[in-house]
Coordinates of C-alpha atoms and ligand atoms in Angstrom, one line a residue:
M1 CA 106.3 64.9 116.1
S2 CA 108.3 66.4 113.3
K3 CA 107.3 65.7 109.8
T4 CA 109.6 64.0 107.3
K5 CA 110.2 65.9 104.1
I6 CA 108.2 63.3 102.2
D7 CA 105.1 63.8 104.5
L8 CA 105.4 67.5 104.0
Y9 CA 105.7 67.3 100.2
L10 CA 102.8 64.9 100.0
Q11 CA 100.5 67.2 102.0
L12 CA 101.6 70.2 99.9
L13 CA 100.5 68.2 96.9
E14 CA 97.0 68.1 98.2
I15 CA 96.7 71.9 97.5
P16 CA 95.1 72.2 94.1
P17 CA 97.2 74.2 91.6
G18 CA 96.5 77.9 91.7
H19 CA 95.3 77.7 95.3
L20 CA 96.6 78.4 98.8
N21 CA 96.0 76.6 102.1
I22 CA 95.5 79.4 104.6
M23 CA 94.9 79.7 108.3
G24 CA 93.4 83.2 108.4
Y25 CA 93.0 86.5 106.7
V26 CA 92.4 90.1 107.9
D27 CA 92.2 93.5 106.2
E28 CA 93.6 96.8 107.5
S29 CA 96.0 95.4 110.0
E30 CA 98.4 98.0 111.5
V31 CA 100.6 95.7 113.5
N32 CA 102.0 93.4 110.7
G33 CA 104.0 95.9 108.6
P34 CA 103.9 99.5 107.4
G35 CA 100.6 101.2 106.8
K36 CA 97.3 99.3 106.7
R37 CA 97.7 95.8 105.4
A38 CA 95.9 92.7 104.3
V39 CA 97.5 89.8 106.2
V40 CA 97.4 86.2 105.0
W41 CA 98.4 83.5 107.4
L42 CA 99.6 80.4 105.5
Q43 CA 98.8 77.0 107.0
G44 CA 101.7 74.7 107.7
C45 CA 105.1 75.0 109.4
Q46 CA 107.5 72.2 110.1
R47 CA 109.6 74.0 112.7
E48 CA 107.5 73.7 115.8
C49 CA 109.4 76.4 117.6
E50 CA 109.0 76.5 121.4
A51 CA 106.6 79.3 122.3
C52 CA 105.4 79.8 118.7
F53 CA 102.6 82.4 118.7
N54 CA 100.5 80.3 116.2
P55 CA 100.9 76.6 116.9
K56 CA 97.6 75.9 115.2
S57 CA 99.4 76.9 112.0
W58 CA 101.8 73.9 112.2
S59 CA 99.6 71.3 110.6
F60 CA 99.9 70.9 106.8
E61 CA 96.3 69.4 106.7
I62 CA 94.0 71.4 104.4
N63 CA 92.4 74.2 106.4
Q64 CA 90.9 76.9 104.2
L65 CA 91.6 76.7 100.4
I66 CA 91.4 79.9 98.5
S67 CA 92.3 80.5 94.8
V68 CA 94.9 83.1 93.8
E69 CA 92.2 85.1 92.0
H70 CA 89.8 85.1 94.9
L71 CA 92.6 86.1 97.4
V72 CA 93.8 89.0 95.1
E73 CA 90.2 90.2 94.8
K74 CA 89.7 90.2 98.6
I75 CA 92.9 92.2 99.1
L76 CA 92.2 94.7 96.4
N77 CA 88.5 95.0 97.3
N78 CA 89.5 96.9 100.5
S79 CA 90.8 100.2 99.2
K80 CA 92.4 101.0 102.7
N81 CA 94.9 98.1 102.2
T82 CA 98.2 99.7 101.1
G83 CA 100.1 96.4 101.3
V84 CA 99.9 92.7 102.0
T85 CA 101.8 90.6 104.5
F86 CA 102.3 86.9 104.3
S87 CA 102.7 85.3 107.7
G88 CA 102.4 81.8 109.0
G89 CA 102.9 79.0 109.2
E90 CA 105.7 79.1 106.7
P91 CA 104.8 81.2 103.6
F92 CA 107.6 79.9 101.5
W93 CA 106.2 76.3 101.3
Q94 CA 103.5 77.9 99.2
A95 CA 105.8 80.2 97.2
P96 CA 104.5 79.3 93.7
A97 CA 100.9 80.5 94.4
L98 CA 102.1 83.4 96.6
T99 CA 104.4 84.6 93.8
E100 CA 101.3 84.9 91.6
V101 CA 99.5 86.8 94.4
A102 CA 102.5 89.1 94.9
K103 CA 102.8 89.8 91.2
K104 CA 99.1 90.8 90.9
V105 CA 98.9 93.0 94.0
K106 CA 102.1 94.8 93.1
A107 CA 100.8 95.5 89.7
A108 CA 97.9 97.2 91.5
G109 CA 100.3 99.4 93.5
L110 CA 100.5 97.6 96.8
N111 CA 103.7 96.6 98.6
V112 CA 104.4 93.1 99.7
M113 CA 106.1 91.8 102.9
S114 CA 106.7 88.3 104.2
F115 CA 107.7 86.6 107.3
T116 CA 109.7 83.3 107.1
G117 CA 111.4 80.8 109.4
F118 CA 114.1 80.4 106.8
T119 CA 117.1 82.7 106.6
L120 CA 117.4 84.9 103.5
E121 CA 120.6 83.0 102.7
K122 CA 118.8 79.7 102.6
L123 CA 116.0 81.1 100.5
Q124 CA 118.6 82.4 98.0
S125 CA 120.3 78.9 97.8
E126 CA 119.6 75.9 95.6
Y127 CA 118.0 74.2 98.7
A128 CA 115.1 76.7 99.0
P129 CA 111.5 75.6 98.6
A130 CA 110.2 75.8 95.0
C131 CA 109.7 79.3 93.6
S132 CA 111.4 81.0 96.6
H133 CA 113.7 83.0 94.3
E134 CA 110.7 84.2 92.3
L135 CA 108.8 85.2 95.4
L136 CA 111.8 87.1 96.8
A137 CA 112.0 89.1 93.6
Y138 CA 108.5 90.6 94.4
L139 CA 109.1 91.3 98.1
D140 CA 109.5 94.8 99.4
I141 CA 110.3 93.6 103.0
L142 CA 111.3 90.2 104.3
I143 CA 111.6 89.3 108.0
D144 CA 113.6 86.1 108.2
G145 CA 114.5 83.6 110.9
A146 CA 112.5 81.3 113.1
Y147 CA 111.5 82.5 116.6
V148 CA 114.0 81.4 119.2
K149 CA 112.7 81.6 122.7
S150 CA 116.1 81.9 124.3
L151 CA 116.9 84.9 122.1
A152 CA 113.5 86.6 122.7
I153 CA 113.7 90.4 122.7
N154 CA 110.5 91.1 124.7
D155 CA 110.6 94.8 123.7
P156 CA 107.4 96.2 122.3
N157 CA 109.3 98.6 120.2
S158 CA 111.3 95.9 118.4
L159 CA 110.2 95.0 114.9
V160 CA 111.3 91.4 115.4
S161 CA 110.6 88.9 118.2
S162 CA 114.0 87.3 118.7
S163 CA 117.5 88.6 118.1
N164 CA 118.3 86.1 115.3
Q165 CA 115.6 87.6 113.1
W166 CA 116.3 90.4 110.7
V167 CA 114.3 93.0 108.7
H168 CA 115.4 93.0 105.1
D169 CA 114.1 96.2 103.4
F170 CA 114.5 95.7 99.7
N171 CA 112.5 98.9 98.8
P172 CA 114.2 102.2 99.5
A173 CA 110.8 104.0 99.5
L174 CA 109.8 102.1 102.7
K175 CA 113.0 102.8 104.6
D176 CA 111.4 105.5 106.8
K177 CA 108.2 103.4 107.3
L178 CA 109.7 100.6 109.4
D179 CA 107.9 101.8 112.5
W180 CA 104.6 99.8 112.6
A181 CA 102.8 99.5 115.8
S182 CA 104.4 96.3 116.9
D183 CA 103.6 97.1 120.6
Q184 CA 99.9 96.8 120.0
I185 CA 97.5 94.0 119.7
E186 CA 94.6 94.0 117.3
I187 CA 91.4 91.9 117.7
H188 CA 89.5 91.4 114.4
I189 CA 86.0 90.1 114.8
H190 CA 84.5 88.7 111.5
K191 CA 80.9 88.7 110.5
D192 CA 80.6 85.0 111.4
G193 CA 81.7 85.7 114.9
S194 CA 85.2 84.2 114.5
R195 CA 88.1 86.4 115.8
I196 CA 91.7 86.9 115.0
I197 CA 94.1 88.4 117.6
T198 CA 97.3 89.6 116.2
G199 CA 100.2 91.8 117.2
F200 CA 102.9 91.9 119.9
R201 CA 102.5 88.6 121.9
G202 CA 99.2 88.2 120.1
S203 CA 98.2 84.9 118.5
L204 CA 95.9 83.8 115.7
E205 CA 92.9 82.2 117.2
Ligands
SF4_301 S1 108.7 79.4 112.2 FE1 107.2 80.8 113.0 S2 105.2 79.7 112.6 FE2 106.8 78.2 112.4 S3 106.9 77.2 114.4 FE3 108.4 78.9 114.4 S4 107.4 80.7 115.2 FE4 105.8 79.2 114.7

């Protein structure tokens, strides 16, 4: 059942200031943007798209809380990460804390990319979630638009999953690097035995 905006805002208020509610995290992914990247999956998405790759990300209940400082430390601790990608869930519902993460990792020389179910136009409008304009200012790449099953591309060489989505490359230095291995699936196995499967047709488990 879809959430009302009030339900959604009340659940977002349960996240302590300076923290993020995340669904998962991996280092050195090569299928979520250019180079090797830390990937942060944010918890919570109100869209409930048919055939969403990560339906477990829909709930806005608290899953894993992590402070901005701890997350930045994790990202920078792995020297192979050349960038960070925010995925979801819907990253822009947590734009205030993500802006702080983006600011700190960019200062350390990493590039920042985000997926979103919103359109860029909506994020640039007065109706955007709080701090969206600030987060956009720190992004090198934005992939916008919710997944629409009837517009699915089903091409492993495509950088987007459905034809309504768009790659916005704000950083000219990355123009010739928009060729990540979107036709591959990665399986990340963590020390505690948990695993994350990500990439083309992959899902976060
Ligand atoms: S916007 Fe993305 S995360 Fe949200 S329901 Fe749609 S496909 Fe899933």
